[in-house]
Coordinates of C-alpha atoms in Angstrom, one line a residue:
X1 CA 24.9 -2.2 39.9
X2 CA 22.3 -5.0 40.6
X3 CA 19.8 -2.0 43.0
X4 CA 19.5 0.4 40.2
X5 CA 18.2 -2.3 37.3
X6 CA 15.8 -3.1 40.2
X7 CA 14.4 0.4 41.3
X8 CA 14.3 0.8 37.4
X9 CA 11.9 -2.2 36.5
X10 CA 10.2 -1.1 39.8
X11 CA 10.2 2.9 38.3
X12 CA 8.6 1.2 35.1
X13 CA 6.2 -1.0 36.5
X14 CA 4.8 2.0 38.7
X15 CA 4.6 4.3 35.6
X16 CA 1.7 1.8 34.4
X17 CA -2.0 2.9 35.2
X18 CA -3.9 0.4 37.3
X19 CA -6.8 1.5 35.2
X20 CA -7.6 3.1 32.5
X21 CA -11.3 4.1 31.2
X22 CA -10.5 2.8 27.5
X23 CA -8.2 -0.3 26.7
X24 CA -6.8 -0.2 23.5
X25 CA -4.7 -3.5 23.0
X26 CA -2.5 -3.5 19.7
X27 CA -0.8 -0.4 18.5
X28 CA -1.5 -0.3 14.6
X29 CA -3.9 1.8 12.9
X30 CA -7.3 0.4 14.0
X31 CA -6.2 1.1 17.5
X32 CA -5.3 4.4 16.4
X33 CA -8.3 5.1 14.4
X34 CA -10.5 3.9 17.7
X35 CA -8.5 6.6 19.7
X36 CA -9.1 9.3 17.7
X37 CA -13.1 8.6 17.1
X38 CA -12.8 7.8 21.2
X39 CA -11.4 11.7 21.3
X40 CA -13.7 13.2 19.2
X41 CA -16.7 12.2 21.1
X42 CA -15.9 11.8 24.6
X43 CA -13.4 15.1 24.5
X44 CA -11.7 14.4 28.0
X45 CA -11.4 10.7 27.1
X46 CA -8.4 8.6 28.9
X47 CA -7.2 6.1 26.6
X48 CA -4.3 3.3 27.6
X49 CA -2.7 1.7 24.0
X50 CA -0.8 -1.3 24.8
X51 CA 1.6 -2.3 21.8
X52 CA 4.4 -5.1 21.8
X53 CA 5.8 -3.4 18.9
X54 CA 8.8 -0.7 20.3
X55 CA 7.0 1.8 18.3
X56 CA 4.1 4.7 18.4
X57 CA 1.3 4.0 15.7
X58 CA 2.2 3.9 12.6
X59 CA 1.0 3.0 9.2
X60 CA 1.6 -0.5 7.2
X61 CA 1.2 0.1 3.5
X62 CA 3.8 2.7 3.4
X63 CA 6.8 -0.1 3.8
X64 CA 5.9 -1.9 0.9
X65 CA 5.0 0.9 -1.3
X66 CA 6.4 4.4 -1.2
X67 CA 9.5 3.9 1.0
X68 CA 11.4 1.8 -1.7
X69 CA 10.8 4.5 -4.1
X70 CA 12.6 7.3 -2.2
X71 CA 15.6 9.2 -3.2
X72 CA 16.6 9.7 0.0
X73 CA 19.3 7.6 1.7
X74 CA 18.4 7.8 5.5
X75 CA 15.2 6.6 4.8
X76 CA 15.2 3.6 6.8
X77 CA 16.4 6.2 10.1
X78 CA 13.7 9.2 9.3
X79 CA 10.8 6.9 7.8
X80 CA 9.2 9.7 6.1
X81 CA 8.6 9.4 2.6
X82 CA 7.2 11.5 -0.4
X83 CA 3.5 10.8 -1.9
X84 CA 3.3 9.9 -5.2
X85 CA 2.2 13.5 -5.3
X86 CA 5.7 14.9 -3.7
X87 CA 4.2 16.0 -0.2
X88 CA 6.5 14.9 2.3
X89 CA 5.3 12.9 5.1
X90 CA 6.0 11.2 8.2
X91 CA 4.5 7.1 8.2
X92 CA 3.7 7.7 12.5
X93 CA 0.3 8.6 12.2
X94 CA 1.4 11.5 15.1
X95 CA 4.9 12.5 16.7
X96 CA 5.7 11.7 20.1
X97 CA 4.3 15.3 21.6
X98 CA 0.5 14.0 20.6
X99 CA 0.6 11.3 23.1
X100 CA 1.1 11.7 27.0
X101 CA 3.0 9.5 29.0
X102 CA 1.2 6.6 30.7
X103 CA 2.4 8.1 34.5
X104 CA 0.4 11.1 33.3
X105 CA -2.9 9.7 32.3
X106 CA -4.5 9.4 35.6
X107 CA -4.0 13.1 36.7
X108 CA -4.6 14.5 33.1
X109 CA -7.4 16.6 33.9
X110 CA -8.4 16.7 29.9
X111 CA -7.5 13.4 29.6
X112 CA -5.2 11.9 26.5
X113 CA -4.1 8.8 24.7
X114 CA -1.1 7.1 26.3
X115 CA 1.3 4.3 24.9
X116 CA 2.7 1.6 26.6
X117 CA 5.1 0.2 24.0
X118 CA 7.2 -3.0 24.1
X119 CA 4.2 -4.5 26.3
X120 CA 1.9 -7.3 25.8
X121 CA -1.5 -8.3 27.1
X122 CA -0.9 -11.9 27.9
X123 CA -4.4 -12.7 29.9
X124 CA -7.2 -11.2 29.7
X125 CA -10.2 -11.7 33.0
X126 CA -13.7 -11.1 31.1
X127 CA -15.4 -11.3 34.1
X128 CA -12.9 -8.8 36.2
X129 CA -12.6 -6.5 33.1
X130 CA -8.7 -6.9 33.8
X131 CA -5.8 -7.8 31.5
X132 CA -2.3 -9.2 32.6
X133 CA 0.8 -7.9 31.0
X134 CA 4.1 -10.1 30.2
X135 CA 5.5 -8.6 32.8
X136 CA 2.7 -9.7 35.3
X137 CA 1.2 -5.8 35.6
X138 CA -2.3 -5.9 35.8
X139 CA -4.6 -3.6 34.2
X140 CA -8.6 -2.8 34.6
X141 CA -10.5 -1.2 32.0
X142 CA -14.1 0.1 31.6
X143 CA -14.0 -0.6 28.1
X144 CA -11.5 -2.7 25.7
X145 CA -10.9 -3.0 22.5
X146 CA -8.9 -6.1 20.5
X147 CA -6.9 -4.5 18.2
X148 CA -4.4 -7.4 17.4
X149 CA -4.0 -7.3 13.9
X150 CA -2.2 -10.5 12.8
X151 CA 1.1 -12.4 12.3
X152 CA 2.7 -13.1 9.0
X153 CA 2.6 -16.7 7.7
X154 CA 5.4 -18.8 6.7
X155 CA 5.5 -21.7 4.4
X156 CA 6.4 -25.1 6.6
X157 CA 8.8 -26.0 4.7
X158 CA 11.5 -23.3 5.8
X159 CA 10.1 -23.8 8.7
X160 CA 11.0 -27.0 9.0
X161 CA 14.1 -26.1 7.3
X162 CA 16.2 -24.7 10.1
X163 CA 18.3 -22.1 11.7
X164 CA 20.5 -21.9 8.4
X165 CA 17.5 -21.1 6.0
X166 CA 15.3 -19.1 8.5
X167 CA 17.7 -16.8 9.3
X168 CA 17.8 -15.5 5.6
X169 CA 14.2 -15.6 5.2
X170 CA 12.2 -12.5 5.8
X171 CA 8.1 -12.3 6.9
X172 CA 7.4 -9.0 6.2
X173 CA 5.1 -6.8 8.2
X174 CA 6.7 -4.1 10.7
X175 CA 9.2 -1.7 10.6
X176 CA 12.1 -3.4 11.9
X177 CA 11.2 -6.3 8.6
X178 CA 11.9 -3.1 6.0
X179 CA 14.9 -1.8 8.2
X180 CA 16.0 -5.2 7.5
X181 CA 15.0 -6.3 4.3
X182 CA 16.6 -2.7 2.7
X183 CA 19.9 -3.2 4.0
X184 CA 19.8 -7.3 3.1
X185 CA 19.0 -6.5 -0.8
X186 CA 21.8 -3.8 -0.3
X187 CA 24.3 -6.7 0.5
X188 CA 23.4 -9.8 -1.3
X189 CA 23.0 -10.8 -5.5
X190 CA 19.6 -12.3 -5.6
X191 CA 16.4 -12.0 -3.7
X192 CA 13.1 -14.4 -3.9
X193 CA 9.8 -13.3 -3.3
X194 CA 7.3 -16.1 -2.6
X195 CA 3.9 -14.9 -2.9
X196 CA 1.8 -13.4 -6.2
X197 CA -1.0 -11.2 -3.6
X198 CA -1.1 -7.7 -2.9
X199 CA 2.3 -7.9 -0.3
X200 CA 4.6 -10.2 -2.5
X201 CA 3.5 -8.1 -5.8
X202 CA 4.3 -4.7 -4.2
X203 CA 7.5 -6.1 -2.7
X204 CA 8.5 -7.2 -6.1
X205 CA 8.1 -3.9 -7.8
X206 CA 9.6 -2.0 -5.4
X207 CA 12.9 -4.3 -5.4
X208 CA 12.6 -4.4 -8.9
X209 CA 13.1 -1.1 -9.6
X210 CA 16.4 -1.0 -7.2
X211 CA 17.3 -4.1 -9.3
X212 CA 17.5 -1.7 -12.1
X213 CA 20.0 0.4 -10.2
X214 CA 22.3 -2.6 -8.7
X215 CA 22.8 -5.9 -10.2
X216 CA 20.3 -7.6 -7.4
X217 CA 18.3 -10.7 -9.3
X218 CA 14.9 -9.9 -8.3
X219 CA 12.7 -13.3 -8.6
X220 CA 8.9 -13.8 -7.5
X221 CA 7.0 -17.3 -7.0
X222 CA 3.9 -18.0 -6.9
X223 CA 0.9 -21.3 -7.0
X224 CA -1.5 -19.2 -9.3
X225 CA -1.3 -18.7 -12.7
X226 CA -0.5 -15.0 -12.7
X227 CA -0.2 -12.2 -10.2
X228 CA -2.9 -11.2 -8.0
X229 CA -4.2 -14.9 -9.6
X230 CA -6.7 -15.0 -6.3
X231 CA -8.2 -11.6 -6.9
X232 CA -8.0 -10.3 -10.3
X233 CA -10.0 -12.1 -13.7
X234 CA -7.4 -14.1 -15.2
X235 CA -6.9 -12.0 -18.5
X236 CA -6.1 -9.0 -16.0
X237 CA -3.5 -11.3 -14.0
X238 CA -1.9 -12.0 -16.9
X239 CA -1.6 -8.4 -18.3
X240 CA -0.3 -7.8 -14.3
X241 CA 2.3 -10.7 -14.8
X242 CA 3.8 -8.6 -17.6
X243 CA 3.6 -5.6 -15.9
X244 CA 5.6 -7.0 -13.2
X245 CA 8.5 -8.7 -15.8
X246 CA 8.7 -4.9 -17.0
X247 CA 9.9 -4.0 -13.5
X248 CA 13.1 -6.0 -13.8
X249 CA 11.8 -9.6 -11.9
X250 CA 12.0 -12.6 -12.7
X251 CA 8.0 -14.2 -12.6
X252 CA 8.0 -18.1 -11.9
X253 CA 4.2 -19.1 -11.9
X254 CA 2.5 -22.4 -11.1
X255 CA 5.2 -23.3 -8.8
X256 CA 4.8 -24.8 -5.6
X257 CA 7.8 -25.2 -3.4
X258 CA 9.0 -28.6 -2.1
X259 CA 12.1 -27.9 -0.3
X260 CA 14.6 -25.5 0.9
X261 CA 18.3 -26.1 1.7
X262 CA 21.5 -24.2 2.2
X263 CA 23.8 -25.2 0.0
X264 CA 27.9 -23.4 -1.1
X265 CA 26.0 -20.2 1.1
X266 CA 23.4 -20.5 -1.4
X267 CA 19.4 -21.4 -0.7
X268 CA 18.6 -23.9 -2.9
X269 CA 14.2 -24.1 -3.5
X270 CA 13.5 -27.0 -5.1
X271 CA 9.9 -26.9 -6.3
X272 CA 7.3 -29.8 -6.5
X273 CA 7.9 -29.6 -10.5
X274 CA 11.3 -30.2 -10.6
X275 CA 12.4 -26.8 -11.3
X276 CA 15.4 -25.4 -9.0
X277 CA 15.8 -21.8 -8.0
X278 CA 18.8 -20.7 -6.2
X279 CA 19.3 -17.6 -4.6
X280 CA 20.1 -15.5 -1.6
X281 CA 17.2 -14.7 0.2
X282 CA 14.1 -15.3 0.8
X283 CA 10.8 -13.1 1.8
X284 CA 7.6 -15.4 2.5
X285 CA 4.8 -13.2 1.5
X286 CA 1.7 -15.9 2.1
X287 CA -0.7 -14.0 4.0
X288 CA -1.6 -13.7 7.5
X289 CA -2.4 -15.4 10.7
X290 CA -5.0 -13.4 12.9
X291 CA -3.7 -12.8 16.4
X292 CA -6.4 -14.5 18.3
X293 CA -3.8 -15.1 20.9
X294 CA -6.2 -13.7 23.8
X295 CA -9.6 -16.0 22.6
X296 CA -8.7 -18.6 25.0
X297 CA -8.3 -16.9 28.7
X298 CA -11.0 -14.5 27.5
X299 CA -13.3 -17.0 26.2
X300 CA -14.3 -15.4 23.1
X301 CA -15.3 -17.2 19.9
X302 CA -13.0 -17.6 16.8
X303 CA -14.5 -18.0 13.3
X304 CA -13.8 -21.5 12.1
X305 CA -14.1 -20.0 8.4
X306 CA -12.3 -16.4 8.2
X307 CA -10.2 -16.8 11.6
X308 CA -10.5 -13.9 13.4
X309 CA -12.2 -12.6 17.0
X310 CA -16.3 -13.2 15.6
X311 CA -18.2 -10.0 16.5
X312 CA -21.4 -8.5 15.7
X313 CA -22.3 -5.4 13.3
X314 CA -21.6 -3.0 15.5
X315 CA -17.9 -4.8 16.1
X316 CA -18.9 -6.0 19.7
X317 CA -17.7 -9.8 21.3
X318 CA -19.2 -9.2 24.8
X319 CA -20.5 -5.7 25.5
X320 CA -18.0 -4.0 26.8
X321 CA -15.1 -5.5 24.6
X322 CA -15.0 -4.7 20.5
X323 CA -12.8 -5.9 18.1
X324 CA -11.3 -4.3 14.9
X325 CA -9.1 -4.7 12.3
X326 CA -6.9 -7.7 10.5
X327 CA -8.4 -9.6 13.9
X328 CA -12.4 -9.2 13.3
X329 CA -14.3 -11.6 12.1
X330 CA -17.2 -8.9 11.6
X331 CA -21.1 -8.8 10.3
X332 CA -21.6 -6.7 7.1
X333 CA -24.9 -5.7 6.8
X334 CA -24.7 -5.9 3.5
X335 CA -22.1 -8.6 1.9
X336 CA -23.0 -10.9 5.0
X337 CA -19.5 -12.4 7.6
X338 CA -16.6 -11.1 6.5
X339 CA -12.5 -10.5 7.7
X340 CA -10.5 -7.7 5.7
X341 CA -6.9 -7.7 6.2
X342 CA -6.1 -3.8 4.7
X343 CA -5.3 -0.5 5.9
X344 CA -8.6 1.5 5.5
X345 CA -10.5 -1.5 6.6
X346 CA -8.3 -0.8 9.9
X347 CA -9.7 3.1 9.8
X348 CA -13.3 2.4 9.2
X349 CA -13.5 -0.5 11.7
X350 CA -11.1 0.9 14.6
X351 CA -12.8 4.2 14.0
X352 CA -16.4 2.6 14.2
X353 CA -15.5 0.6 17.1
X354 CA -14.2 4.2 19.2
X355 CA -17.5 5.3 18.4
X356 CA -19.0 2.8 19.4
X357 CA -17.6 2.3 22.6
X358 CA -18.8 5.7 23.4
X359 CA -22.3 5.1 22.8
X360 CA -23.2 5.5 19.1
X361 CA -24.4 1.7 18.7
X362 CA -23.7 2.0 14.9
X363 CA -23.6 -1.1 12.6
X364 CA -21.1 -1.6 9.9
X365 CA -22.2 -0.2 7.0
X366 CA -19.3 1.6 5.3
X367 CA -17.4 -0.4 2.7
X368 CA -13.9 0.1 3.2
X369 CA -11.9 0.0 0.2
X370 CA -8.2 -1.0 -0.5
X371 CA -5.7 -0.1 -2.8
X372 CA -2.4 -1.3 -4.7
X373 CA 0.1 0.2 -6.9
X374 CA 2.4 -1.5 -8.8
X375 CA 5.0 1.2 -9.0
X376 CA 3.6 5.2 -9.7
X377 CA 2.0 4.5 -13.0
X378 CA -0.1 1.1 -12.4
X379 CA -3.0 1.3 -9.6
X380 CA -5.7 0.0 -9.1
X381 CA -8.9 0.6 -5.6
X382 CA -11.2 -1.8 -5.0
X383 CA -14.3 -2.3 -2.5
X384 CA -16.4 -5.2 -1.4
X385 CA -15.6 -8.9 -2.3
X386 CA -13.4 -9.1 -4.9
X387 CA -12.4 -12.8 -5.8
X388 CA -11.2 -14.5 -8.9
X389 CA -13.3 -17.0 -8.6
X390 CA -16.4 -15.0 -8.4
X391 CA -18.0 -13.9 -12.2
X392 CA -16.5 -10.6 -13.5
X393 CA -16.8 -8.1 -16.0
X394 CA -14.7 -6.1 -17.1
X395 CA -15.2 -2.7 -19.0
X396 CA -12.2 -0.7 -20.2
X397 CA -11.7 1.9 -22.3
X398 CA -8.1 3.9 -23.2
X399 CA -5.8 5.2 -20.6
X400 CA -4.5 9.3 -20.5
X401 CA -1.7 10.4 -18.9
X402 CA -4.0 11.5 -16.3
X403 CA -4.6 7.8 -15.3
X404 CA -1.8 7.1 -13.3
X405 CA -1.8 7.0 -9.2
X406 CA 1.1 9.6 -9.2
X407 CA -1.2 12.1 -10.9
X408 CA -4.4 11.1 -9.3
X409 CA -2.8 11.9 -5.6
X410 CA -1.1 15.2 -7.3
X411 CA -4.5 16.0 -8.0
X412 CA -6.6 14.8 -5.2
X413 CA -3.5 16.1 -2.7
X414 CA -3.8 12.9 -0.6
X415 CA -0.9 10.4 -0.7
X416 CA -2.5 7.4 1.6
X417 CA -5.4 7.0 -0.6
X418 CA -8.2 6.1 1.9
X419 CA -11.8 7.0 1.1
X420 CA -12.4 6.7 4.5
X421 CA -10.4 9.7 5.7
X422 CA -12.4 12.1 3.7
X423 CA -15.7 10.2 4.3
X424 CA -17.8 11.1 0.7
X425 CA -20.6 9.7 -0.2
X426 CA -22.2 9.4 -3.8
X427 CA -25.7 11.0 -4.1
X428 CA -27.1 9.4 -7.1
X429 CA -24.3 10.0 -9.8
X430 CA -25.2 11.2 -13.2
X431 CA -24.3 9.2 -15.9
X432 CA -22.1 10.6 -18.6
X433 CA -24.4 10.6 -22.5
X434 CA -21.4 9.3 -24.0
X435 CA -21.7 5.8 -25.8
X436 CA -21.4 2.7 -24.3
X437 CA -17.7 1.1 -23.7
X438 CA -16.7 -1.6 -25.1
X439 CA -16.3 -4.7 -22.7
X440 CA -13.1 -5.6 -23.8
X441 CA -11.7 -9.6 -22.8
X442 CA -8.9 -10.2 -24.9
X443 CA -7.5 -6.8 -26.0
X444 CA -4.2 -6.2 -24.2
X445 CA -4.5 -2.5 -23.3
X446 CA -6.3 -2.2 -20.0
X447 CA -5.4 1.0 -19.7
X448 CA -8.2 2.2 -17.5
X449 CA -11.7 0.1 -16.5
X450 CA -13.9 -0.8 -14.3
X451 CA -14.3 -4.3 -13.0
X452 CA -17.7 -5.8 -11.4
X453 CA -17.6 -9.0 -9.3
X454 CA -21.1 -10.9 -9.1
X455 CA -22.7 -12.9 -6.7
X456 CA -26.1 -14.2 -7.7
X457 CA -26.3 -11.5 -10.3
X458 CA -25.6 -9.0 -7.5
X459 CA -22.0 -6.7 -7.4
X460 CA -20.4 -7.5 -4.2
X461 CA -17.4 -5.9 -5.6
X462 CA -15.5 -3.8 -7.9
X463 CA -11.8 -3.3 -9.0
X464 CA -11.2 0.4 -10.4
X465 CA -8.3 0.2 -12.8
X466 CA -6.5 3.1 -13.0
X467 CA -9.6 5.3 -11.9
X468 CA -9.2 7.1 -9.3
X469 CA -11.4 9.7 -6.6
X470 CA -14.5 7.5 -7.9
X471 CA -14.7 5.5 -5.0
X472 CA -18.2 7.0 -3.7
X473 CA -19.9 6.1 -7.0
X474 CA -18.6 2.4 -6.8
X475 CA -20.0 2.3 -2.7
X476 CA -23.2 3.1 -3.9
X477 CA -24.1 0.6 -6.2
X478 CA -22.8 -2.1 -3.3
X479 CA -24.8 -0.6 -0.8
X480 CA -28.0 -0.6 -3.2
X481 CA -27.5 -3.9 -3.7
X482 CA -30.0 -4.0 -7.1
X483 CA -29.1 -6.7 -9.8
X484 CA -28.3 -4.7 -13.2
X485 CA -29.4 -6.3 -16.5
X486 CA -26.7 -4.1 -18.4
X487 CA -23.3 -3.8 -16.6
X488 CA -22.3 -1.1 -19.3
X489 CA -24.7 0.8 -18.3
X490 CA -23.3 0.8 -14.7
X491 CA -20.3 1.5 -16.1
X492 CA -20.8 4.8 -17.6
X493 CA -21.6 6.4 -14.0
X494 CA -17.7 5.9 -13.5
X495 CA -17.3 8.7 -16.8
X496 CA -14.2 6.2 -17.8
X497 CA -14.4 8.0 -21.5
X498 CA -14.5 11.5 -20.7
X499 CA -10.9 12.3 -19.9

């Protein structure tokens, strides 16, 4: 048997170019994004992606969102899921017959996007504009771009709590993590989500709801006071919080864990208050780690304050080597250093880095935005800095039935609701004549509002609640940059009363 494994790996090692024009390292969406804007410009383009995951580009926020909420049973085997708007669709951002085969790429006369999957980039030789594989393959490029995104964080406490508690503990970021996180909450009596941010809220919600269906205890922890404590104004974390108890889980604030044990096939967290919390399993939702892996054999500089690869505007570390998404430490032109951990961040910068690499010598200047929906009928977009600790006001007025992210993508026809994809920009919006809203702190129905985030009397960002397909107007007063003596005023442009 022993010859044919060997002329296999041989077969395999063979079928890698020994150069490629365009490196693409890292096979999520900024990668992608960079292909395509590659493509578009430079139409006979050959472009290498090297991924460690085993699978073709695909997109993130799809496994903590709309997966969980599909009827369908085989889900976890077709990974296509319905918009909240009921189009069907596939979370690969192309099938397999898009890409051609990494043997091909050198003879394709019109060139193509190749990926090598189940590969990584080890080394990387600045100077010799090579990278080393695990496997020892070497590859030259002409041009490279980082696209590591980053690893999920665990607390050190289970991971100082061994094999017993870290096998039932889940970091949740790929596909394999939902594959296995669906069948464990399938199988067990109570799950515990540690983390109140975007991730751990969304994770919560979605097992929530199947908590209403089984008898699974669903239970989410958290330091901050509320959910989403770091980035919304506390009366709006609160009013979340309760949102979130609605779903069917079990909210335990303020709580900083002290311990994990397995105990009677039980984990046992013990927090730093006293309080005990036993359950099954648990998923660490506590942010991410940037991949900087590479930095050190390629001798590029990491940001002591963000983390991240530090480039320039126009996404550059040396100049023939760009960086993009969850991994860039990037200039703003407008909001100064920055590093954005969200999907159409990965689309703006992995598409302005392909251009880029082509020749178009663009800064960053378009304000990716993000996006979270607490089940179909809470959601909320956002743009620029948007930080609790920051000033904030808040204008809101009352919600329709039209306010919901279910009908704003059955309107709008999109389901992954990136501004980015359709690429609008505001000319100066006219304000509506009706009278000013109310800026509302302590009423409890936000139904719909806008939210402005100040720096030295200057929005660097804003949360729209429930308002959707506005995301233009709200780019343009970042990118204007003017202070505003009456924030109401700004608010009309949104039109938050005429519906």
């Amino acid at each position: 048997m022993e010859p044919v494994t060997f002329t296999a790996s041989k077969a395999s090692r063979a079928s890698v170019p020994s150069h490629t024009p365009y490196l693409l390292i890292g096979g999520g969406t900024a990668s992608f994004a960079a292909a395509r804007s590659i493509r578009a410009r430079d139409p006979n383009a050959k472009v290498l992606i090297v991924t460690d995951e085993p699978d073709l580009p695909y997109m993130r926020p799809p496994l903590s969102k709309e997966l969980w909420f599909s009827d369908d049973p085989s889900v976890t085997d077709t990974l296509r899921f319905k918009q909240w708007n009921g189009k069907e669709r596939s979370i690969y951002f192309q099938p397999a017959s898009f890409y051609i085969s990494p043997e091909e790429l050198d003879s394709a006369e019109n060139g193509g996007v190749a990926v090598l999957t189940g590969k990584k980039v080890v080394h990387m030789d600045v100077r010799g504009n090579k990278v080393k594989l695990d496997d020892e393959t070497e590859i030259s490029y002409d041009k490279c771009l980082i696209a590591t995104g980053g690893v999920p964080r665990n607390l050190q406490v289970i991971e100082r709590a061994g094999d017993e508690v870290m096998k039932r503990t889940t970091l949740f970021r790929k596909i394999e993590d939902f594959k296995a996180l669906d069948k464990v909450s399938r199988n067990i009596q109570s799950v515990t989500i540690i983390g109140g941010g975007f991730l751990g809220s969304e994770l919560a919600c979605a097992l929530g709801r199947r908590s209403n269906e089984s008898d699974l205890e669903v239970i989410q922890m958290f330091p901050e006071k509320g959910n989403m404590g770091k980035v919304l104004p506390e009366y709006l974390s609160n009013w979340t919080t309760a949102k979130v108890k609605r779903e069917g889980v079990k909210v335990i604030a303020e709580a900083l864990v002290k311990s994990v044990t397995c105990k009677d096939d039980k984990l046992e967290i013990q927090l730093k208050d006293g309080r005990l919390v036993k359950t099954d399993h648990i998923v660490a939702a506590v942010g991410l780690e940037p991949n900087v892996d590479l930095a050190k054999s390629a001798g590029l500089e990491v940001d002591s304050d963000f983390g991240g690869y530090r480039v320039n505007a126009e996404l550059q570390a040396r100049s023939n080597i760009w960086v993009a998404g969850d991994a860039a430490c990037f200039y703003d032109i407008r909001l100064g250093r920055r590093r954005v951990e969200h999907h159409d961040h990965a689309v703006v910068s992995g598409r302005l880095a392909g251009e880029n690499m082509t020749g178009a010598n663009k800064p960053y200047w378009h304000q990716s935005m993000f996006w979270s929906d607490l089940g179909p009928d809470v959601g909320y977009e956002a743009i620029g800095i948007v930080d609790s600790s920051l000033p904030t006001v808040g204008v809101f007025a009352k919600a329709t039935a039209k306010d919901t992210p279910k009908a704003a993508t059955e309107e709008s026809g999109t389901g992954i609701r990136s501004e980015s994809e359709t690429e609008d920009t505001a000319v100066s919006p006219v304000a509506s004549s009706l009278p000013a809203p109310v800026v509302q702190q302590n009423k409890d129905d936000y139904g719909k509002g806008v939210i402005f985030y100040l720096r030295d009397k200057v929005v660097v960002g804003i949360i729209l609640w429930n308002v959707f397909n506005r995301m233009p107007i709200a780019r343009k007063i970042i990118k204007d940059g003017e202070e505003h003596a009456d924030l109401n005023e700004v608010a009309k442009l949104f039109n938050i009363h005429e519906d």
